[in-house]
Coordinates of C-alpha atoms in Angstrom, one line a residue:
X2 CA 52.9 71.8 215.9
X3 CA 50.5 69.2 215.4
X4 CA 47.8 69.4 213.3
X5 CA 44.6 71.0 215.2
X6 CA 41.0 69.0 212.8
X7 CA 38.9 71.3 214.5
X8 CA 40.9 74.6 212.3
X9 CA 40.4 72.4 208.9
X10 CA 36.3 72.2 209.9
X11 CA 36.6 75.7 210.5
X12 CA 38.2 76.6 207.2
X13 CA 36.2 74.6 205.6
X14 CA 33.2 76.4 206.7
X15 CA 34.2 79.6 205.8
X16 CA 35.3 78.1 201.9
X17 CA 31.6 77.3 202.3
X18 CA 30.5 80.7 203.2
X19 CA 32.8 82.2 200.9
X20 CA 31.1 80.1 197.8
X21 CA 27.7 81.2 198.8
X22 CA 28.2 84.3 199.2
X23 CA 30.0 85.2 195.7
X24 CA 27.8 83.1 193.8
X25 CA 24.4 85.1 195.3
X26 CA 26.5 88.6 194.7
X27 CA 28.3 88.1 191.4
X28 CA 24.4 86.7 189.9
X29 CA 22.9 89.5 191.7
X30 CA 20.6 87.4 194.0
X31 CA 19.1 88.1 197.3
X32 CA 19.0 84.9 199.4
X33 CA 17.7 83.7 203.0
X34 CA 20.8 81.9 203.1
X35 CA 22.9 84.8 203.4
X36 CA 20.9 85.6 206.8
X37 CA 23.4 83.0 208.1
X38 CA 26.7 83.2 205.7
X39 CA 26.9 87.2 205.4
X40 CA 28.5 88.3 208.7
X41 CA 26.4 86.3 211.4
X42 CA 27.8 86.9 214.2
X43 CA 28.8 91.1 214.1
X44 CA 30.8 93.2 211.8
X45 CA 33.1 90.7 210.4
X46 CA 33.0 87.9 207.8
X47 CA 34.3 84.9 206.5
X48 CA 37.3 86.3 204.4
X49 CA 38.7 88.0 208.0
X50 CA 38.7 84.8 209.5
X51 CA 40.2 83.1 206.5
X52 CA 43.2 85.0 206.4
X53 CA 44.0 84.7 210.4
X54 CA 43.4 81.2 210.2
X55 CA 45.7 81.1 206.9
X56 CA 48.3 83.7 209.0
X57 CA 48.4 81.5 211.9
X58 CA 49.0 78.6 210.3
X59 CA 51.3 79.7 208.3
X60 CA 53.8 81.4 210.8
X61 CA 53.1 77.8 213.1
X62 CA 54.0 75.5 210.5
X63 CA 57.1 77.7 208.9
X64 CA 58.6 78.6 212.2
X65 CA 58.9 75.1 213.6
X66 CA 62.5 75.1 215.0
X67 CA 63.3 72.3 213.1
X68 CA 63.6 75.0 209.9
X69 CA 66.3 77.0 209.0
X70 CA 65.6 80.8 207.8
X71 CA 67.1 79.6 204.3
X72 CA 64.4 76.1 204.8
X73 CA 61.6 78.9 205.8
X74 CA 62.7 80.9 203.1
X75 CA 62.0 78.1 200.5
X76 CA 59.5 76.8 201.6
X77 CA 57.2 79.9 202.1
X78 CA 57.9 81.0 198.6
X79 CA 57.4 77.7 197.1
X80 CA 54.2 77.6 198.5
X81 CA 54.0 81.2 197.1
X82 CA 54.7 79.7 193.7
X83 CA 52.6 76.9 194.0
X84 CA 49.5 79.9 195.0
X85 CA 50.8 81.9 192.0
X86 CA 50.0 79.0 189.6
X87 CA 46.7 78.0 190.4
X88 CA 45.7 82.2 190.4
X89 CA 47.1 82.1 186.6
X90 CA 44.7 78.9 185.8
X91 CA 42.0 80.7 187.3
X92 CA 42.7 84.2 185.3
X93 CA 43.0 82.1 181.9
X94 CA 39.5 79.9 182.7
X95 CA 37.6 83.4 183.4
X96 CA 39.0 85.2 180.8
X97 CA 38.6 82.3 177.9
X98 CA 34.9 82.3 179.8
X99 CA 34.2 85.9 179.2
X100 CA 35.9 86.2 175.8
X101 CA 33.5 83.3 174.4
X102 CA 30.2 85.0 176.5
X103 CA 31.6 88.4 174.3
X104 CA 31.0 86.9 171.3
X105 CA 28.0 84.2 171.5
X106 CA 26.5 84.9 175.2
X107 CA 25.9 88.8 174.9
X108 CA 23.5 88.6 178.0
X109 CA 26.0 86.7 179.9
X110 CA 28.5 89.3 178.4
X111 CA 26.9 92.1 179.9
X112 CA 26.5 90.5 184.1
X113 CA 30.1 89.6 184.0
X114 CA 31.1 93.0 182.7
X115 CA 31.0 94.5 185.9
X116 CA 33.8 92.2 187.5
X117 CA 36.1 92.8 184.8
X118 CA 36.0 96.4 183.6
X119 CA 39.7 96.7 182.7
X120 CA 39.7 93.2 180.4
X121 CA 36.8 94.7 178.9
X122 CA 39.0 98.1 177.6
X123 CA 42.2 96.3 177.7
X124 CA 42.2 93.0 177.1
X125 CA 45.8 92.1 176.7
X126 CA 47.1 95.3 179.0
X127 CA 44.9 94.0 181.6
X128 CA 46.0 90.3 181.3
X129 CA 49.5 90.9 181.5
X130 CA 48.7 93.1 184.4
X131 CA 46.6 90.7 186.3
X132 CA 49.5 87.5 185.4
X133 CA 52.0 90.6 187.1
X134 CA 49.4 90.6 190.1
X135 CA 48.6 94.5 189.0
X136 CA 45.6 94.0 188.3
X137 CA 43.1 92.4 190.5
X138 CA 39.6 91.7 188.6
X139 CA 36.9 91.1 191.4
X140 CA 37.2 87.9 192.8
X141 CA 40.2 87.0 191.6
X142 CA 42.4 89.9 194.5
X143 CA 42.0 87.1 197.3
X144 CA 45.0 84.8 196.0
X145 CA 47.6 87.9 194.9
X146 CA 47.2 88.7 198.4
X147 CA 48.2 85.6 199.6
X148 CA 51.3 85.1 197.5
X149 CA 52.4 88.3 198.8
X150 CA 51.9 87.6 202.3
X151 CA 53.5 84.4 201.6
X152 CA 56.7 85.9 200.0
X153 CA 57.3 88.3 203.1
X154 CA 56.5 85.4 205.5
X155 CA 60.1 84.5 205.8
X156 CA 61.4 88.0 206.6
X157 CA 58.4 87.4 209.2
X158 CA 59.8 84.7 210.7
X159 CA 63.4 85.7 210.8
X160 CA 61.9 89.2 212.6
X161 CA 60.6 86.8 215.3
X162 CA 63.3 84.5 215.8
X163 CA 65.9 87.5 216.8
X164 CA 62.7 88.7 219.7
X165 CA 61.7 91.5 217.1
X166 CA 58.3 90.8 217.2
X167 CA 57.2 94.0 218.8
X168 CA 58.8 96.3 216.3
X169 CA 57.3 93.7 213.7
X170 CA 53.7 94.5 215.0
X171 CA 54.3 98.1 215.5
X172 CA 55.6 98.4 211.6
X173 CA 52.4 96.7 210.4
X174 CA 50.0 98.6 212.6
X175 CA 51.6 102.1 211.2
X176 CA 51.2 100.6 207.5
X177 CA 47.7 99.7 208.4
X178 CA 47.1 103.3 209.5
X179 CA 48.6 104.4 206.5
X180 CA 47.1 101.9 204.2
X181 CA 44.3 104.2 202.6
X182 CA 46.8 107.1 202.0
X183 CA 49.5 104.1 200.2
X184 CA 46.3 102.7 198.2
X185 CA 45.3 106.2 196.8
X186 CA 48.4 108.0 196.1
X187 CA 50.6 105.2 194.7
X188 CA 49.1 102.0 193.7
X189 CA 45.9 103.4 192.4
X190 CA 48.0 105.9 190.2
X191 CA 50.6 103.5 189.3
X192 CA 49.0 103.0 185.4
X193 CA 47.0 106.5 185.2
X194 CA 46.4 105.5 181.4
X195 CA 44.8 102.2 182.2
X196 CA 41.3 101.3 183.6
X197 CA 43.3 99.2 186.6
X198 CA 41.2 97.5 189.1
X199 CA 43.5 97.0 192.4
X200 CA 41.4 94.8 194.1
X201 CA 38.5 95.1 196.6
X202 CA 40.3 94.5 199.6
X203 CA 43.5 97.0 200.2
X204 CA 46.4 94.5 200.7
X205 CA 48.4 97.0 203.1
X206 CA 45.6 97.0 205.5
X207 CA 44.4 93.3 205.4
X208 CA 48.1 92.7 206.2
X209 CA 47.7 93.5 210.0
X210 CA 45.3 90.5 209.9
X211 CA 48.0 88.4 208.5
X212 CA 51.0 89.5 210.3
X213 CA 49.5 89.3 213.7
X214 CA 48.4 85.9 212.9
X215 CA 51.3 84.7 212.2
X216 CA 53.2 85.8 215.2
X217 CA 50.3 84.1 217.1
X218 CA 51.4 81.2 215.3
X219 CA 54.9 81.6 215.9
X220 CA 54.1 82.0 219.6
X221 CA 52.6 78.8 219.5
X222 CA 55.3 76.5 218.9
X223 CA 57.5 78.5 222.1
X224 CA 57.6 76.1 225.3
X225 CA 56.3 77.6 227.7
X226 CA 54.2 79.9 226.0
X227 CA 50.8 80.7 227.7
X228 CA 48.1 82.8 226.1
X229 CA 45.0 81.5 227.7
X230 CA 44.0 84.0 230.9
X231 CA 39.9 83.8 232.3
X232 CA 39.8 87.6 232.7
X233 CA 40.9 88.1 228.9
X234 CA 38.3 85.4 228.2
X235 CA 35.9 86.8 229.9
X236 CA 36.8 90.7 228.2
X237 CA 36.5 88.9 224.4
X238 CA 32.9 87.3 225.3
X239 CA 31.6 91.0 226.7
X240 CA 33.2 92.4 223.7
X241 CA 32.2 90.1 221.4
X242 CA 28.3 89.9 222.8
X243 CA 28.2 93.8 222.6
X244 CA 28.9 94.1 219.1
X245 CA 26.9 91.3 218.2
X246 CA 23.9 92.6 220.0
X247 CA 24.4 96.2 218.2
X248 CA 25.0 94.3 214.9
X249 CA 21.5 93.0 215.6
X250 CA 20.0 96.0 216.1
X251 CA 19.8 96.0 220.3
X252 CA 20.6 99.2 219.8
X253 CA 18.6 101.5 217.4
X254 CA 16.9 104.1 220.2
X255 CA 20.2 104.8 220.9
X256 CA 21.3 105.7 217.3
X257 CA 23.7 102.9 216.7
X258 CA 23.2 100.7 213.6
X259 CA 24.6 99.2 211.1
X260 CA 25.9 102.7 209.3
X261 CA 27.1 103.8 212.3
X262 CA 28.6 100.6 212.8
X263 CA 30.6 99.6 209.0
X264 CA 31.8 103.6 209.5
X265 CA 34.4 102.1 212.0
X266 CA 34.3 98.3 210.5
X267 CA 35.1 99.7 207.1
X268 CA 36.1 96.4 205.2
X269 CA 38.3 97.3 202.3
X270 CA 40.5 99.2 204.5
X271 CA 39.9 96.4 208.0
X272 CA 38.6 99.3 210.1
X273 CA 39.2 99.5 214.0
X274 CA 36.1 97.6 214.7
X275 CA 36.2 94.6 212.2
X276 CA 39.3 94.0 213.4
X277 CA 38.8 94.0 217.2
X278 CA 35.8 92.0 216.3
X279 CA 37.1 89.2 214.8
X280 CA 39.9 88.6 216.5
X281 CA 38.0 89.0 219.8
X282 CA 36.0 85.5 218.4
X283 CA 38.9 84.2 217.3
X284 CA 40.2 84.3 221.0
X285 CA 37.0 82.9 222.3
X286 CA 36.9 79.8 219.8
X287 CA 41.0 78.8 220.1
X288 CA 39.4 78.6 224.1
X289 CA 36.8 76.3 222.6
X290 CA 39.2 74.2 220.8
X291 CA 41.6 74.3 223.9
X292 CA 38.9 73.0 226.4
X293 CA 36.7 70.8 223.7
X294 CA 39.0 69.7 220.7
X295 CA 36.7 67.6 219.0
X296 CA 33.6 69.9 219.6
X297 CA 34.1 71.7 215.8
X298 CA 35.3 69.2 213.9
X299 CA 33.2 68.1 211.4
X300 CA 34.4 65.2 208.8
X301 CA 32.6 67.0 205.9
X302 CA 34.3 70.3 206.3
X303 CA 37.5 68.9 207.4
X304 CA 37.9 67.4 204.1
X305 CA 37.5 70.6 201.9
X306 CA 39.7 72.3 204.8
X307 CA 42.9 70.2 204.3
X308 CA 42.9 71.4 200.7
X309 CA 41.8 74.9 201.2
X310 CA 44.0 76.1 197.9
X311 CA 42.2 73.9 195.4
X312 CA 39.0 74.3 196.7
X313 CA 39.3 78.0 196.8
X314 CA 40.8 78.3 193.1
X315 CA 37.6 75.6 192.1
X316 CA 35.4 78.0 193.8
X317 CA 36.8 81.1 191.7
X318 CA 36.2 79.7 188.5
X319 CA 32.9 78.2 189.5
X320 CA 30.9 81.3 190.8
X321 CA 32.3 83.3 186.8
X322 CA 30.7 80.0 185.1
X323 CA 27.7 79.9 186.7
X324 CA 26.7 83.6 187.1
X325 CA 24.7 83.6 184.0
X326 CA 22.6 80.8 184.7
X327 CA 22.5 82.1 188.5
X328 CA 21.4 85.5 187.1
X329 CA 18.7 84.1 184.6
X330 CA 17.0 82.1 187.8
X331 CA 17.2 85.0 190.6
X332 CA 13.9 85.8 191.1
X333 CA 12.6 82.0 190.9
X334 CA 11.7 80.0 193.9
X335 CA 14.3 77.7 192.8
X336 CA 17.3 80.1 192.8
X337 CA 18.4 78.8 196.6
X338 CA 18.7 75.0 195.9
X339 CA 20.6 75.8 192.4
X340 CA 23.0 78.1 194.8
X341 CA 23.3 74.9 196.5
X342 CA 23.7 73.0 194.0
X343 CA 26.5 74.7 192.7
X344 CA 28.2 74.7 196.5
X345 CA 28.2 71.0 196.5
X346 CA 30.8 71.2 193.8
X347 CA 33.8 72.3 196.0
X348 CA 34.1 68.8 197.2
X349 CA 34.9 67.8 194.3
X350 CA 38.7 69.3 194.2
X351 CA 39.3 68.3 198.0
X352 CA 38.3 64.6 196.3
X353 CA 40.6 64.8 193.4
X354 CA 43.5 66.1 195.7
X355 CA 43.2 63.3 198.1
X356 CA 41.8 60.3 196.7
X357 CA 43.4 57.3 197.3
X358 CA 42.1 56.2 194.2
X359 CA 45.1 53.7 192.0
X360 CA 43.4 56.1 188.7
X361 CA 46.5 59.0 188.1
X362 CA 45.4 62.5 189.1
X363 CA 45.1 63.4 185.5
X364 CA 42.7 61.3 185.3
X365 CA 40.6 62.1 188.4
X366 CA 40.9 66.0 187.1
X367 CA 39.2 64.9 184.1
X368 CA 36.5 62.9 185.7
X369 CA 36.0 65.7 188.5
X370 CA 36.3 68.4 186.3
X371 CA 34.4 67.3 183.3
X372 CA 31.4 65.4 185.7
X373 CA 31.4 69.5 187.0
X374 CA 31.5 71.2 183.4
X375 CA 28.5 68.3 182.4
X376 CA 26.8 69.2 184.8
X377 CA 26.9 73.2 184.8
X378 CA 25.9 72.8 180.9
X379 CA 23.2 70.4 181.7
X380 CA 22.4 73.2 184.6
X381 CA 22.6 76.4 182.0
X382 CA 20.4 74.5 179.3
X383 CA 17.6 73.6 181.9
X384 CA 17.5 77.0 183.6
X385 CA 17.6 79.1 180.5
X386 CA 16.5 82.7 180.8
X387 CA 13.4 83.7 179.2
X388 CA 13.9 85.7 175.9
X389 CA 14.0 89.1 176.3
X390 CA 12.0 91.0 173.0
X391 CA 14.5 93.4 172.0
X392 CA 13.5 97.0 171.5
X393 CA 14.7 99.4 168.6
X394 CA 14.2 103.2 168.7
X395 CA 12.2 104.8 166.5
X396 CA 13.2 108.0 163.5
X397 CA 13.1 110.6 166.5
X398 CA 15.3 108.2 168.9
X399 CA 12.4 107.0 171.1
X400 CA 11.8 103.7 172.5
X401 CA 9.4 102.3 175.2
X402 CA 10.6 101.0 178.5
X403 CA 9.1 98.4 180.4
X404 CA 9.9 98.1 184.6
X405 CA 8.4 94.9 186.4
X406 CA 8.7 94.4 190.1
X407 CA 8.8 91.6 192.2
X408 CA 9.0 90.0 195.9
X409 CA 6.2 92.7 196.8
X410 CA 5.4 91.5 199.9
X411 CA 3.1 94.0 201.6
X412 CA -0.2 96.4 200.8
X413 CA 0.2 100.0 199.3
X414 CA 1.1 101.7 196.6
X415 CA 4.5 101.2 194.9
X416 CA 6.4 104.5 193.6
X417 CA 8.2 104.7 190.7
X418 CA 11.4 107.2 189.9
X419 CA 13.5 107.1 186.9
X420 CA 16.2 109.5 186.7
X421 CA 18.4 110.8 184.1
X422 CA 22.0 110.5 184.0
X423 CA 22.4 113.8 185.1
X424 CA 19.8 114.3 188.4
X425 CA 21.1 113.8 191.7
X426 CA 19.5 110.5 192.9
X427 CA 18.6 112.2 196.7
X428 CA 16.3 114.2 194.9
X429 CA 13.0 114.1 192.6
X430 CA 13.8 113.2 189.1
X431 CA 13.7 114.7 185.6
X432 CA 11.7 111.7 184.1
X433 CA 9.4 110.2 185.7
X434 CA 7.8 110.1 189.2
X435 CA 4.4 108.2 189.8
X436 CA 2.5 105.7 192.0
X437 CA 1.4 102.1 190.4
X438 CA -1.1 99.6 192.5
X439 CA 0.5 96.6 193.5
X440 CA -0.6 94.7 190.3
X441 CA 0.3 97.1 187.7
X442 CA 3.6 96.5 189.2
X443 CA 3.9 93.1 189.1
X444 CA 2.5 93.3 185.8
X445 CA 4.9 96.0 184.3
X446 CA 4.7 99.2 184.1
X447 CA 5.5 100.8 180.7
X448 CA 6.7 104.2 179.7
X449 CA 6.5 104.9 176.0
X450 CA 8.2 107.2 174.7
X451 CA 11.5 107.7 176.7
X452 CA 14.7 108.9 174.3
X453 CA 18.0 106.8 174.5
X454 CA 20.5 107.1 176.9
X455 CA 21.1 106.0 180.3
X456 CA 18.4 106.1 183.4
X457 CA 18.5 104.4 186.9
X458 CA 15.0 103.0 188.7
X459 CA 14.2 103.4 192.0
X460 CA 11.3 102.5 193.6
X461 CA 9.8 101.6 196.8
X462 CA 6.1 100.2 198.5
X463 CA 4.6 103.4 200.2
X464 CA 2.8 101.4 202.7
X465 CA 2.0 104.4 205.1
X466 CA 1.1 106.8 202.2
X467 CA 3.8 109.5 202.7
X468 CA 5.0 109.3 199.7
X469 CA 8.9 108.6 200.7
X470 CA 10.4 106.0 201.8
X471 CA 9.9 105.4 205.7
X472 CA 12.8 104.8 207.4
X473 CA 13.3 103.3 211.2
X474 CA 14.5 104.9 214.1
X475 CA 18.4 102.6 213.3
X476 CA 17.8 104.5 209.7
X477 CA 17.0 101.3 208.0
X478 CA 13.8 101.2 205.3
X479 CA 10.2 100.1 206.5
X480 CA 9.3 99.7 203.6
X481 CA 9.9 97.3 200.3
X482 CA 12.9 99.3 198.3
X483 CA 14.8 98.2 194.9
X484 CA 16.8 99.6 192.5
X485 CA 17.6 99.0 188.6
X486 CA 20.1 96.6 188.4
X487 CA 19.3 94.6 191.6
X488 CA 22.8 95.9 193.4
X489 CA 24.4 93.9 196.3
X490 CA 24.5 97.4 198.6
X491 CA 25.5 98.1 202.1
X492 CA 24.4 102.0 201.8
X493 CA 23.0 103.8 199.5
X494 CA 24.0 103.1 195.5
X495 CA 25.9 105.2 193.6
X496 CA 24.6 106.4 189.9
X497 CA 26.7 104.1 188.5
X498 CA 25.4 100.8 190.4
X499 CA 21.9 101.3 188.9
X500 CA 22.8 103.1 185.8
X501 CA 21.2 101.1 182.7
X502 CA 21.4 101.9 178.8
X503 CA 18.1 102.8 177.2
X504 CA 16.8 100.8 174.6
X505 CA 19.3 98.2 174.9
X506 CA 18.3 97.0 178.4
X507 CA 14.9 98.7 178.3
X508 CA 13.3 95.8 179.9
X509 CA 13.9 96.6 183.8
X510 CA 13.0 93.9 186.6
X511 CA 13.5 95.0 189.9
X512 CA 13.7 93.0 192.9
X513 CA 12.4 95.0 196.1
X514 CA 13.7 94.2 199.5
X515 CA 11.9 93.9 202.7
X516 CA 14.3 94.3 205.6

């Protein structure tokens, strides 16, 4: 099979998506930018497409016919071993990272902490599990999937090459149906004693994506082989314009939005939905390509999307360095161009993979690399956050806490509710419930004598003077809404997303979002 620039624009495009989106979630941001890089184009993002684009290429390039099974064998799970050795790089560089943020970056300390729960009460358990691909911090579960899709590839291909492929695709769809019930009664209970973190995405699920990819790819390199048909073209481009319309809220009188919608385009577990979404536009661009080659391709990306391996490993290790300086800058008009900023790094592996430069590769790593680490200290000392004045508790255990908010962008009141560990947050809580004007918000609110222990925030801008938060007929907010913590959320939080420690985080600013 010949090598197709338009799919190395296209992975390059979603490495670019990718970056932006982790570096806005793991610093807790809220960007415009995500309007276009967070699922566009209906219920399916760029991950989904990566690993169809990864599967398809994978079972075209391995099952050329030119290969053995013992040649497919070894090469698959080379490349396996190749995958496995820049995953334990990146494991080391963000664990070194968040070892030395432990002991002289506490603020830095406590944003990562999220992402790596089980280093944080097992250090050395959860390293050896995450070098045994056990353990999967966030952000780090995308390349252990990979190496085991990688390693089954050959079994894959053999499956194919004796006209199995149907019994191939039926055993994967069963273990995708089954995926949840594998997840929660075996690998989550593998290591009961251990805080293990197996990974966002559920590996026996996102495997459908893979496997089916790849038998598209094997299909490719049959003579003979057609797969293009106008009537199925013209069934993906109604099915894809219907979801994209409902993803865009066409839909709302009718009831249908975007709960509705990620109910049946779950994406840890690649419901029915995401899955017939994406590959219904994956169908409709390989018709691109087929009809206008050269209509994607895009010099720029095709260059990061030849080397799709290094740049992805950069991008890992990039988004845990510069979270804290990311985090410090969030609420700042400035916290999009140093997002971007930070993006245009990821050209810098693709250049020290494929320079023709006569300087040795070492040396190119240490130029690219250290030109990168310059210039994310250089970053971190210019955006510092402000100092935060740390509060102590008084004799009886009391201590003031102080909640700003920002991006108010509308008239009205703001409410304010802080509940106790204990209250159920879709009710009133035990601690405090009052309305603030619009400045005394933005100026900070301060409660004075609140006892230690944890609390979560939530408040919202009651425009309409109802006193709750006004929801749409789609049930989406009205109004401005934010929670402590500033969560990335696609529902409603948990206690534990917006659960803060009183006094040591008792100052509180709160981000509210206007859909």
């Amino acid at each position: 099979m010949k090598r197709i620039p338009a799919l190395d624009s296209i992975r390059g495009l979603l490495l670019v998506l990718m970056t932006i989106n982790h570096l806005v979630w793991i610093s807790g941001g809220n960007s415009v930018i995500q309007l276009f890089s967070l699922q566009p184009l209906g219920q399916f993002g760029a991950a989904e497409c990566f690993v169809l684009v990864s599967g398809f290429l994978a079972g075209a390039i391995y099952s050329r016919p030119t290969l053995t099974n013992a040649d497919v064998r070894g090469k698959a799970w080379g490349r396996a071993a190749s995958i496995y050795r820049y995953h334990l790089v990146c494991l080391m560089v963000v664990f070194t990272w968040f070892a030395l943020c432990s002991a002289y970056l506490p603020s830095a300390e406590k944003l990562l902490q999220p992402n790596l729960t089980s280093f944080t009460h097992a250090p050395w358990s959860s390293a050896v599990l995450s070098a045994l691909l056990i353990n999967k911090p966030n952000y780090l579960e995308i390349l252990p999937l990979y190496i085991m899709y990688m390693l089954l590839l050959p079994a894959l291909i053999a499956g194919y090459r004796r006209g199995w492929m149907l019994i191939v695709l039926l055993v994967s769809v069963g273990i995708w149906l089954s995926s949840e019930y594998i997840t929660s009664n075996y690998l989550g209970s593998a290591f009961p004693e251990l805080p293990l973190q197996t990974g966002y995405f559920d590996p026996f699920a996102w495997q459908l994506l893979f496997v089916s990819a790849s038998a598209a790819g094997f299909l490719a390199n049959q003579e003979g082989f057609s797969w293009y048909s106008k009537p199925l073209t013209v069934a993906a481009g109604c099915i894809a314009l219907v979801v994209f319309l409902a993803h865009h809220g066409a839909f709302l009188s009718w009831g249908i939005h975007q709960g509705v919608l990620y109910a049946q385009a779950d994406k840890p577990e690649l419901g029915w939905l995401r899955f017939l979404n994406v590959v219904t536009w994956t169908y409709l661009i390989a018709v691109l390509i087929k009809h206008r080659p050269t209509w994607l391709v895009f010099r720029p990306l095709s260059y990061i999307g030849r080397h799709s391996l290094q740049v992805f490993a950069w991008h890992t290790v990039l988004i845990y360095l510069m979270a804290p300086m990311l985090w410090s800058q969030r609420l700042t008009t400035h916290y999009e161009p140093l997002v971007l900023i930070c993006l245009m790094s990821i050209w810098i592996p693709a250049w020290i993979k494929e320079s023709s430069d006569p300087m040795s590769a070492v040396k190119r790593w240490c130029l690219g690399g250290g030109g990168a680490v310059s210039a994310a200290l250089v970053l971190s000392l210019v955006f510092r956050p402000e100092p935060i004045p740390k509060v102590v508790a008084d004799a009886e255990g009391l201590a003031p806490l102080t909640i700003k908010m920002v991006n108010i962008e509308r008239e009205g009141p703001v409410i304010l509710l802080v509940y106790g560990e204990g209250d159920n947050l879709s009710g009133m809580p035990s601690i405090h419930a009052n309305g603030y004007s619009v400045e005394q918000a933005k100026a900070g609110i301060q409660l004075k004598a609140l006892p230690e222990g944890k609390y979560a925030i939530f408040a919202f801008q009651d425009s309409d003077g109802n006193q709750q938060l006004t929801m749409g007929a789609g049930g989406m907010p009205m109004e401005g809404f934010g929670y402590s913590n500033n969560p990335a959320l696609q529902g409603p939080p948990t206690m534990a997303q917006i659960q803060f420690s009183h006094p040591n985080e008792a100052h509180q600013v709160i981000q509210l979002v206007n859909l």
